[in-house]
Short mmCIF file of N, CA and C in Angstrom, two decimals:
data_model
loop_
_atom_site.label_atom_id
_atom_site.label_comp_id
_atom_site.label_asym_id
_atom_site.label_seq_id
_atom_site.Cartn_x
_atom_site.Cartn_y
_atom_site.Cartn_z
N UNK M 75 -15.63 -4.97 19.74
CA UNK M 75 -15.51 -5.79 18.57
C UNK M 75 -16.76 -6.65 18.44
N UNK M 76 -17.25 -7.06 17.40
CA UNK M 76 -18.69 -7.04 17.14
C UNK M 76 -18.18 -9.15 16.94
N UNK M 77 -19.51 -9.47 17.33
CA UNK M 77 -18.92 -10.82 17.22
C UNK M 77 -19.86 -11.34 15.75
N UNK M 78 -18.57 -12.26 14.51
CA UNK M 78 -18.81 -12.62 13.42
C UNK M 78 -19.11 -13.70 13.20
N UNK M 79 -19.98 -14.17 12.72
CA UNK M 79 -21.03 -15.48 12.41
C UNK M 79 -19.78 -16.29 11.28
N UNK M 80 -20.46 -17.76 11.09
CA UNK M 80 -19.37 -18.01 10.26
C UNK M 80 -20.40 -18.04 8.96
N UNK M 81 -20.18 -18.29 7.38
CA UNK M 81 -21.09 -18.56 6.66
C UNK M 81 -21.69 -19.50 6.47
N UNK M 82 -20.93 -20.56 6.84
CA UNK M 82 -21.49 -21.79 6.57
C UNK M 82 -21.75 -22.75 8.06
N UNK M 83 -22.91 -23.06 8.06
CA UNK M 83 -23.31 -23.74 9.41
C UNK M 83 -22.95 -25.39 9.14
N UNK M 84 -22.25 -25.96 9.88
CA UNK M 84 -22.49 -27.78 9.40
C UNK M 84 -23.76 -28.18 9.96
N UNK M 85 -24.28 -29.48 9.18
CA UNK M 85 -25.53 -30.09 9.33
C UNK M 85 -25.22 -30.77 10.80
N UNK M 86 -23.78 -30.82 10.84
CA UNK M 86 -24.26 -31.81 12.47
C UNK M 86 -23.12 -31.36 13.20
N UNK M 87 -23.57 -30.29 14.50
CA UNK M 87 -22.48 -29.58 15.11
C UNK M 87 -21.49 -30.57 15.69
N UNK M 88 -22.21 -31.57 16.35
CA UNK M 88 -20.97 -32.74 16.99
C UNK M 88 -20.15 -33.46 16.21
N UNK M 89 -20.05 -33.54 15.35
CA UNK M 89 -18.77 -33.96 14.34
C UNK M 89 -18.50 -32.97 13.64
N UNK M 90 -18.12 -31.93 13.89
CA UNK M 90 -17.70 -30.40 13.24
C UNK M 90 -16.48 -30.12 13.89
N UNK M 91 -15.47 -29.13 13.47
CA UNK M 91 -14.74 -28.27 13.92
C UNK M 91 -14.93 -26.78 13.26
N UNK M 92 -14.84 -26.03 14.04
CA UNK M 92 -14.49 -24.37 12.97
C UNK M 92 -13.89 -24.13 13.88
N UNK M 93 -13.19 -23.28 13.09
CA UNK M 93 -11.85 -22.14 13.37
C UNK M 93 -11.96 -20.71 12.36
N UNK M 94 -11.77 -19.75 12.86
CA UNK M 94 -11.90 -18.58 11.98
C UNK M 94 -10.43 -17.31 12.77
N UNK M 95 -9.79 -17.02 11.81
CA UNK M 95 -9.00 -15.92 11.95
C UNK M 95 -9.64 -14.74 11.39
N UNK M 96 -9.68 -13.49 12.71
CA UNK M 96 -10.13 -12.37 12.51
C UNK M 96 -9.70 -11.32 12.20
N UNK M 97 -9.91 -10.80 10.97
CA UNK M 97 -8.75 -9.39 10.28
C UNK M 97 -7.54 -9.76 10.87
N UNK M 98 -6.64 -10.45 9.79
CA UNK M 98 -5.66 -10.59 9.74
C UNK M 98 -4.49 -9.64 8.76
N UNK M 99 -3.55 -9.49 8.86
CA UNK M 99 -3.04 -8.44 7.89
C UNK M 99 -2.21 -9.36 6.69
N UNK M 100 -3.24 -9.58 6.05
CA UNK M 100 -2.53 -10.37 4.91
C UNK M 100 -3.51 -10.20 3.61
N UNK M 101 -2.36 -10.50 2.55
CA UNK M 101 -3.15 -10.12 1.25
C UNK M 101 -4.51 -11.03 1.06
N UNK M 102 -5.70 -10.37 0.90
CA UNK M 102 -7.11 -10.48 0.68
C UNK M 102 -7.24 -11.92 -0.97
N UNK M 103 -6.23 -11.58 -1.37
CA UNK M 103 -6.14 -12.28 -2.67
C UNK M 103 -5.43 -13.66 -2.41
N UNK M 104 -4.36 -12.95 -1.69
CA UNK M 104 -3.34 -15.01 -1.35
C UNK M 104 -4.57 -15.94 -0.81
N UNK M 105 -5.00 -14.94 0.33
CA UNK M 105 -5.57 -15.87 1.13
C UNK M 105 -7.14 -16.71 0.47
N UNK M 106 -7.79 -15.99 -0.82
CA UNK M 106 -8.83 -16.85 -1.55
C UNK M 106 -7.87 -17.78 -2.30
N UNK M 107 -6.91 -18.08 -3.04
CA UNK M 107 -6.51 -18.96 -3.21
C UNK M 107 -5.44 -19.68 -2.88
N UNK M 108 -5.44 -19.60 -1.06
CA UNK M 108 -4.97 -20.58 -0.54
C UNK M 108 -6.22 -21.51 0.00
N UNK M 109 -7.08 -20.65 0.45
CA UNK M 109 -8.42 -21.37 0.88
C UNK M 109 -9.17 -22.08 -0.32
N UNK M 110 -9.15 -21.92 -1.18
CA UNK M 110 -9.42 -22.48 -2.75
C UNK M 110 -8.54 -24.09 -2.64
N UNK M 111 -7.50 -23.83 -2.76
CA UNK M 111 -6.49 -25.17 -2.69
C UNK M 111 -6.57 -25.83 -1.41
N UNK M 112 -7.03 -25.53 -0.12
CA UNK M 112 -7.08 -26.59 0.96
C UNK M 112 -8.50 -27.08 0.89
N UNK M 113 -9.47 -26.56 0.45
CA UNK M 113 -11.17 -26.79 0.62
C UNK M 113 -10.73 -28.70 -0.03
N UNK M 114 -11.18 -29.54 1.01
CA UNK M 114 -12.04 -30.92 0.65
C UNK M 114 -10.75 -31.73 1.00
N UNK M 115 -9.39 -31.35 1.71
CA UNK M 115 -8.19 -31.61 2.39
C UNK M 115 -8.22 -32.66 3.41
N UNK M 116 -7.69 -33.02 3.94
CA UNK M 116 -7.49 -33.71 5.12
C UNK M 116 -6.66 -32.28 5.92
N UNK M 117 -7.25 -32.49 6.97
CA UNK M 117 -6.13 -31.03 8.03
C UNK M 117 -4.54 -31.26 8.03
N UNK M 118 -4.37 -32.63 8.26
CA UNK M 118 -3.15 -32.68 8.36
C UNK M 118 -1.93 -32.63 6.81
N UNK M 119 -3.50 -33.33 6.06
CA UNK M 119 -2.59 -32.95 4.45
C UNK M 119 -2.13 -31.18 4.29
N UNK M 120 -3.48 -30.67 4.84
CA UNK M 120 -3.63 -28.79 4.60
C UNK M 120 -2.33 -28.39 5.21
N UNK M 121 -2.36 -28.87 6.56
CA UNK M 121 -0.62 -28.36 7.15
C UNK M 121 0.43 -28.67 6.71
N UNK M 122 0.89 -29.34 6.29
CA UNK M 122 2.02 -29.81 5.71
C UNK M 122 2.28 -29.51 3.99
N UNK M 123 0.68 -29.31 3.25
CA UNK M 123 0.44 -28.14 2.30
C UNK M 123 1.18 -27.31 2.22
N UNK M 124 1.03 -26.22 3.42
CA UNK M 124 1.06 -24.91 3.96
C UNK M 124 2.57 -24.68 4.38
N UNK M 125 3.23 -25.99 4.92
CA UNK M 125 4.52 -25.90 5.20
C UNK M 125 5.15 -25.56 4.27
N UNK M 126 4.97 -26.64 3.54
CA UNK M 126 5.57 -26.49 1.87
C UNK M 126 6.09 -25.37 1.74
N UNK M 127 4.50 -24.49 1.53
CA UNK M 127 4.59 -23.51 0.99
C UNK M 127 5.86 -22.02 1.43
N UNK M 128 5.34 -22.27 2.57
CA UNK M 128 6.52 -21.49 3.42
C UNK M 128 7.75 -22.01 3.07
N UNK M 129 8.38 -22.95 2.88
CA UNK M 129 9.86 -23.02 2.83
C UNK M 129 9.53 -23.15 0.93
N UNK M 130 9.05 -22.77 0.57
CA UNK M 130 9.44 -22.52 -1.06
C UNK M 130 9.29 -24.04 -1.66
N UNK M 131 8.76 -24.83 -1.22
CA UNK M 131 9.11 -26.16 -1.96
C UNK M 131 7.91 -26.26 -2.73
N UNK M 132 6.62 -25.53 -2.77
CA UNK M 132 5.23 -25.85 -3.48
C UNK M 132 4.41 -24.75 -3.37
N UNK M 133 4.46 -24.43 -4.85
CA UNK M 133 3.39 -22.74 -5.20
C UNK M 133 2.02 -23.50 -4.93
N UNK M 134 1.34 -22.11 -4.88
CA UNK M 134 -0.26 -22.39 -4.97
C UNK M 134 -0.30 -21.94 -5.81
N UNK M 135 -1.32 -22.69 -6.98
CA UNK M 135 -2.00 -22.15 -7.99
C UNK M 135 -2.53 -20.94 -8.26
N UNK M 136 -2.65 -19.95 -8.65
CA UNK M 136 -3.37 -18.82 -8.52
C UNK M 136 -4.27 -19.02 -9.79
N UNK M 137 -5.43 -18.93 -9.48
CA UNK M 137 -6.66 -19.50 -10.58
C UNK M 137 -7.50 -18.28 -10.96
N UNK M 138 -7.96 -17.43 -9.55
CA UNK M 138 -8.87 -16.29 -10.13
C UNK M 138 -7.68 -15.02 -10.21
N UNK M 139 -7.16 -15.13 -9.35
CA UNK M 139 -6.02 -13.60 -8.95
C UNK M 139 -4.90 -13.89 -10.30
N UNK M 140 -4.76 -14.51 -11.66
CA UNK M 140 -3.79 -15.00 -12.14
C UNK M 140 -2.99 -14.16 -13.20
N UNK M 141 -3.52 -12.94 -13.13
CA UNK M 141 -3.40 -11.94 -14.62
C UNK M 141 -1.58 -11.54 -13.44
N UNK M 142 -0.41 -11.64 -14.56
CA UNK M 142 0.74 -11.24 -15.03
C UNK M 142 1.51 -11.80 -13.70
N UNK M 143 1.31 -13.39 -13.21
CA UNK M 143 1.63 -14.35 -12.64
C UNK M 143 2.65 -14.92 -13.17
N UNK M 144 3.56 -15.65 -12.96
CA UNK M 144 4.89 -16.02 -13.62
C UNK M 144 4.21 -17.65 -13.27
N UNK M 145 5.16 -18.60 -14.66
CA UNK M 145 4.34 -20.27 -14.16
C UNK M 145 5.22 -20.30 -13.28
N UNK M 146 5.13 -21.49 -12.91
CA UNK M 146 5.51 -22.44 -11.54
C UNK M 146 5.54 -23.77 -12.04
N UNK M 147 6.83 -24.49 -11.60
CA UNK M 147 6.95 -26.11 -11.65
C UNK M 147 6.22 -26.70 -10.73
N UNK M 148 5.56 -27.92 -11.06
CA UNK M 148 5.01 -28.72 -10.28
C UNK M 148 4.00 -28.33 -9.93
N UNK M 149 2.95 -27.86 -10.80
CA UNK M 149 1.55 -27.31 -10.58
C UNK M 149 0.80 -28.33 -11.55
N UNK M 150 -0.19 -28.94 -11.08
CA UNK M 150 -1.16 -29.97 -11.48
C UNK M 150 -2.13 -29.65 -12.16
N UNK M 151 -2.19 -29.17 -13.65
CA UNK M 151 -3.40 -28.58 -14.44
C UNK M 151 -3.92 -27.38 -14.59
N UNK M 152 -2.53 -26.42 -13.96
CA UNK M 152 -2.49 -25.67 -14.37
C UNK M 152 -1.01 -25.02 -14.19
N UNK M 153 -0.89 -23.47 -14.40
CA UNK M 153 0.70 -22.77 -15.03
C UNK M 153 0.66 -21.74 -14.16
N UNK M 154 -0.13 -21.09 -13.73
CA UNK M 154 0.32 -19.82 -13.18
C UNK M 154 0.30 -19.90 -11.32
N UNK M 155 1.27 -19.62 -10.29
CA UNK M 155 1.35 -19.93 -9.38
C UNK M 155 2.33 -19.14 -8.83
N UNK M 156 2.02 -18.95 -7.10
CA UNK M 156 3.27 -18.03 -6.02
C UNK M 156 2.99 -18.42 -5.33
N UNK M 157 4.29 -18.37 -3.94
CA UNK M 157 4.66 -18.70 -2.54
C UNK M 157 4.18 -17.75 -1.76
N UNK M 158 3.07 -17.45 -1.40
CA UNK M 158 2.25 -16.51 -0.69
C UNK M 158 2.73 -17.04 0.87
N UNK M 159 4.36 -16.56 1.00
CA UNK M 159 4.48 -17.29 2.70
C UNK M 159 3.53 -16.24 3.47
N UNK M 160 3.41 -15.04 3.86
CA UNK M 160 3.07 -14.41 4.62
C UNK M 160 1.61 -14.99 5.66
N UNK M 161 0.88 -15.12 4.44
CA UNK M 161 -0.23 -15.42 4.18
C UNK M 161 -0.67 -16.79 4.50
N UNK M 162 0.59 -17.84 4.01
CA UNK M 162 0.04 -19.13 4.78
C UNK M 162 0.99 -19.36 6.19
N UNK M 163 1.74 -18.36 6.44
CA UNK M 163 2.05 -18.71 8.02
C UNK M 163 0.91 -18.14 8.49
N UNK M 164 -0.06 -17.04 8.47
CA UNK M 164 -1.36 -16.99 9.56
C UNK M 164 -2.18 -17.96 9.23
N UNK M 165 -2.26 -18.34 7.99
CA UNK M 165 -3.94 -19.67 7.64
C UNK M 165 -3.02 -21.03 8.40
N UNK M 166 -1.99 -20.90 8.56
CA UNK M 166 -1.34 -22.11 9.23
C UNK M 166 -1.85 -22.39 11.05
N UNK M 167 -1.83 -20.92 10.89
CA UNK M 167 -2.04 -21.23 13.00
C UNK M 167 -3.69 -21.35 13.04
N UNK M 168 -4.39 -20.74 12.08
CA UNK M 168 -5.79 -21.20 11.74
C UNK M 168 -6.50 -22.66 11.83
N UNK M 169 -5.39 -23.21 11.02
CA UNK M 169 -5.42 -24.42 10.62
C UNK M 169 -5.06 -25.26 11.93
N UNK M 170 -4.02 -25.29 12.82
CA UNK M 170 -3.56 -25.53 13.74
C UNK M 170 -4.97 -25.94 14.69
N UNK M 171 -5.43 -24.51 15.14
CA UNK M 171 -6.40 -24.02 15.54
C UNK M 171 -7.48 -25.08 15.24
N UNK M 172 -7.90 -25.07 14.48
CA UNK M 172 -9.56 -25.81 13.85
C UNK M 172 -8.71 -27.69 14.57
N UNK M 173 -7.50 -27.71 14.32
CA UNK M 173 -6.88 -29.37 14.66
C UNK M 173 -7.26 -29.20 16.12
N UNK M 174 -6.90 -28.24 17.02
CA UNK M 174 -7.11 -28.33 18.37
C UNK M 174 -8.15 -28.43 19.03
N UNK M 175 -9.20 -27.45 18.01
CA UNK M 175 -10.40 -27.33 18.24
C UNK M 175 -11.27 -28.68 17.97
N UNK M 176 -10.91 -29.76 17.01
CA UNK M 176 -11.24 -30.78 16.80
C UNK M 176 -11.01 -31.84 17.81
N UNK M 177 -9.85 -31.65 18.55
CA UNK M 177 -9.38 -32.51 19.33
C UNK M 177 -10.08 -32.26 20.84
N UNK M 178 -9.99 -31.03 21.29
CA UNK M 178 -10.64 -30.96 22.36
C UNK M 178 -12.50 -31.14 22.21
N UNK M 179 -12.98 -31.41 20.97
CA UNK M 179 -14.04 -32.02 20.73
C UNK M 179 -14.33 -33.54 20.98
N UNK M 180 -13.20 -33.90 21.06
CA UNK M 180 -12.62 -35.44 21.23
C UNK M 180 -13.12 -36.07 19.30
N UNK M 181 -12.79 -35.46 18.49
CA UNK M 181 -12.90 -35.98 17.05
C UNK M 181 -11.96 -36.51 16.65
N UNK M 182 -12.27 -37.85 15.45
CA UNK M 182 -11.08 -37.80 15.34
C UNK M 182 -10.42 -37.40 13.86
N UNK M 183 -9.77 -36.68 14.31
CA UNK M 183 -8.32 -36.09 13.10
C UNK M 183 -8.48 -36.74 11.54
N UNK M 184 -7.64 -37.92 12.26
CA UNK M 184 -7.80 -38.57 11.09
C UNK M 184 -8.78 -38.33 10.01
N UNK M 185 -10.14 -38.37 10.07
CA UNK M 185 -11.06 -38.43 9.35
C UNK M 185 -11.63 -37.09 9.04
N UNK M 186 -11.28 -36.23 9.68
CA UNK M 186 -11.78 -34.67 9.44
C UNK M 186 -11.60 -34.11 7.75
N UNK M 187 -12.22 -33.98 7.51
CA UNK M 187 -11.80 -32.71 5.83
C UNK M 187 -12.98 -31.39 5.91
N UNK M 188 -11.74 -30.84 5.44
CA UNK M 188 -12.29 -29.45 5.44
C UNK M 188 -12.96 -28.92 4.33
N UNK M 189 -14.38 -29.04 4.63
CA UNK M 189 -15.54 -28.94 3.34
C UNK M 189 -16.13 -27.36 3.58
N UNK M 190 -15.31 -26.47 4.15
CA UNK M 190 -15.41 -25.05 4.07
C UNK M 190 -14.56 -24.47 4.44
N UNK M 191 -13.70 -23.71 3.44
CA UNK M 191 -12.75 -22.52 3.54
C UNK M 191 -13.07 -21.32 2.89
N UNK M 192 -13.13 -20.10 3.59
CA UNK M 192 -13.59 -18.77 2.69
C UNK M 192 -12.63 -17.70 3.47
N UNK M 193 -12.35 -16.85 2.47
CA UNK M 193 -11.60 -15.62 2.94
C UNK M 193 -12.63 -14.39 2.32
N UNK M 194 -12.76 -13.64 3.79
CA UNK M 194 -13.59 -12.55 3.14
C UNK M 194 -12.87 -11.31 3.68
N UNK M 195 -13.10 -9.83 3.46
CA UNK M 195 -12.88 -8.55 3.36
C UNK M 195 -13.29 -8.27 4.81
N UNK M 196 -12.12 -7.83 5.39
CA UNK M 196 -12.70 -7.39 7.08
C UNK M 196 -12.63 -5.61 6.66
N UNK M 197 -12.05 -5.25 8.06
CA UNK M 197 -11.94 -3.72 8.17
C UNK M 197 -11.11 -2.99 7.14
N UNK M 198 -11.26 -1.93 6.83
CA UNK M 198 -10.17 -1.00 5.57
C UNK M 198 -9.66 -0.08 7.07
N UNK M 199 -8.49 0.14 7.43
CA UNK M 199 -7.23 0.71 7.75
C UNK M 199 -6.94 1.92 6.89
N UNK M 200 -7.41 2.98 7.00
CA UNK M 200 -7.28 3.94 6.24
C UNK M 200 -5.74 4.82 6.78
N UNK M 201 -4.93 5.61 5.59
CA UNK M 201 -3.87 6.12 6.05
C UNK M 201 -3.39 6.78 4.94
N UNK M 202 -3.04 7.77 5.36
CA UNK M 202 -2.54 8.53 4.31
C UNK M 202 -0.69 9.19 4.02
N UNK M 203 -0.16 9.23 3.18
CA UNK M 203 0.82 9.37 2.38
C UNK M 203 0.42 11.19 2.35
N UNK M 204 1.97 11.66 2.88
CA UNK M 204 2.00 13.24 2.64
C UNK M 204 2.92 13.55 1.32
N UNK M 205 2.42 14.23 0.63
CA UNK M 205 2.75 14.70 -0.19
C UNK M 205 3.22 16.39 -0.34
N UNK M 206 4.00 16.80 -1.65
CA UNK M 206 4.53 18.03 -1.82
C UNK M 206 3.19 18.69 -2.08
N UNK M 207 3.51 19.80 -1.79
CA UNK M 207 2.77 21.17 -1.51
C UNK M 207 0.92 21.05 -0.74
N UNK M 208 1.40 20.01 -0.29
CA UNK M 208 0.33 20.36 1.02
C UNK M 208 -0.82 19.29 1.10
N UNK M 209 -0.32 18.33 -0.73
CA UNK M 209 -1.57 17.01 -0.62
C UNK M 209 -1.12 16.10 0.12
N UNK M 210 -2.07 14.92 -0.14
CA UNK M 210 -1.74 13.65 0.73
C UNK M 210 -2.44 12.64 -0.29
N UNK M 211 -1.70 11.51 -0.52
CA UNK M 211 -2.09 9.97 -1.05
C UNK M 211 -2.74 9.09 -0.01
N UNK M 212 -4.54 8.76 -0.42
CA UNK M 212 -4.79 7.66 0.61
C UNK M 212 -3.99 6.67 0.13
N UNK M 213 -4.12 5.58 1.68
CA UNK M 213 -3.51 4.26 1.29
C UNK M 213 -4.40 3.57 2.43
N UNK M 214 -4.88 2.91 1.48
CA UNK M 214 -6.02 1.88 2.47
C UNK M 214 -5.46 0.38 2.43
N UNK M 215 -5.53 -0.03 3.88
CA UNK M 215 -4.78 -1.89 4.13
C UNK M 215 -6.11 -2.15 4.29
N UNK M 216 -6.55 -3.43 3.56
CA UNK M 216 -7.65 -4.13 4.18
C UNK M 216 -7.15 -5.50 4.95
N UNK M 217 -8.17 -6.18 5.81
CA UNK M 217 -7.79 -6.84 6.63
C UNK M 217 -8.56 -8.33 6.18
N UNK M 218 -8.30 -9.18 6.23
CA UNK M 218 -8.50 -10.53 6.29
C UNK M 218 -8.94 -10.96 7.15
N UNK M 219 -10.17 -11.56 7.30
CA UNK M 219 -11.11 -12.86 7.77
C UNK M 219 -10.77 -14.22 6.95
N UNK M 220 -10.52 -14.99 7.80
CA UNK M 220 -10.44 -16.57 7.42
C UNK M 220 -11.20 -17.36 8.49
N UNK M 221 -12.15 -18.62 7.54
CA UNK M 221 -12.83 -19.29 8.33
C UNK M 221 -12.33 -20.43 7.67
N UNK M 222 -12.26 -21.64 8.92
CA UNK M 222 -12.72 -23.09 8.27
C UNK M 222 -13.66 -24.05 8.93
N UNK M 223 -14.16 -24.69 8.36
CA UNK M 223 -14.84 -25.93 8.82
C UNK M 223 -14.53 -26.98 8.48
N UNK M 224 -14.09 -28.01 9.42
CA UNK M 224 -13.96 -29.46 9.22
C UNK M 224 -14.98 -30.55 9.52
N UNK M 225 -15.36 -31.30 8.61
CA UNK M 225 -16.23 -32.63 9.58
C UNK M 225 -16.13 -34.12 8.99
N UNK M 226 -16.39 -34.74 9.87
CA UNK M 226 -15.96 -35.92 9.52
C UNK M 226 -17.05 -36.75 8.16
N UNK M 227 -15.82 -37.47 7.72
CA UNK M 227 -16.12 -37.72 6.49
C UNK M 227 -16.84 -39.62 6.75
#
């Protein structure tokens, strides 16, 4: 396994945290706009975000992914929105992650925000679907990369 750089470097590694989840199996789309909605957060606001989200109490906006989206109550300036649980229970242990990683930095928490979140396109999982008289349907899973960076504000 090839080791992945993150994109964004902070200006000052000692008040930094990163955390990055590697090909994860989750939709490529939840996860840009869940990382969209935590970018400029407090960590601990992002987790409890994320909780939300999982028990159904608070959609995420869907802003770029939004074509034939149903609205959502309680969305702030905008209408179209879903409970992408799958997706924020892994950016959750991510998130977790970058808190621990902050802590065993000896940083403190409190003041951390996360001024970089990106989800990018890992490996394609190729597989195929058999079909009558002798074809086959590809079906390609792609995999999820998630990075964050926190630093103190």
């Amino acid at each position: 396994m090839a080791r992945v750089k993150y994109a964004y470097e902070p200006k000052d590694e000692l008040n930094s945290a990163k955390a990055m989840g590697y090909e994860m199996d989750i939709s490529f789309k939840h996860a840009v706009e869940i990382c969209r909605e935590l970018k400029g957060k407090k960590i601990d606001e992002a987790i409890k975000y994320l909780e939300e989200v999982i028990e159904m109490k608070r959609a995420v906006p869907f802003r770029k992914y939004k074509k034939k989206v149903a609205h959502r109550r309680g969305l702030q300036k905008w209408y179209a929105g879903r409970y992408p649980v799958k997706a924020a229970k892994h950016i959750l242990k991510v998130l977790k992650n970058l808190k621990a990683n902050a802590e065993y930095k000896g940083l403190d928490v409190d003041k951390l925000v996360i001024t970089h979140a990106q989800a990018k396109k890992g490996r394609v999982l190729k597989k195929y679907t058999p079909r009558a008289f002798g074809r086959a349907t590809p079906w390609f899973k792609v995999l999820t990369t998630v990075e964050f960076v926190a630093e103190v504000r």
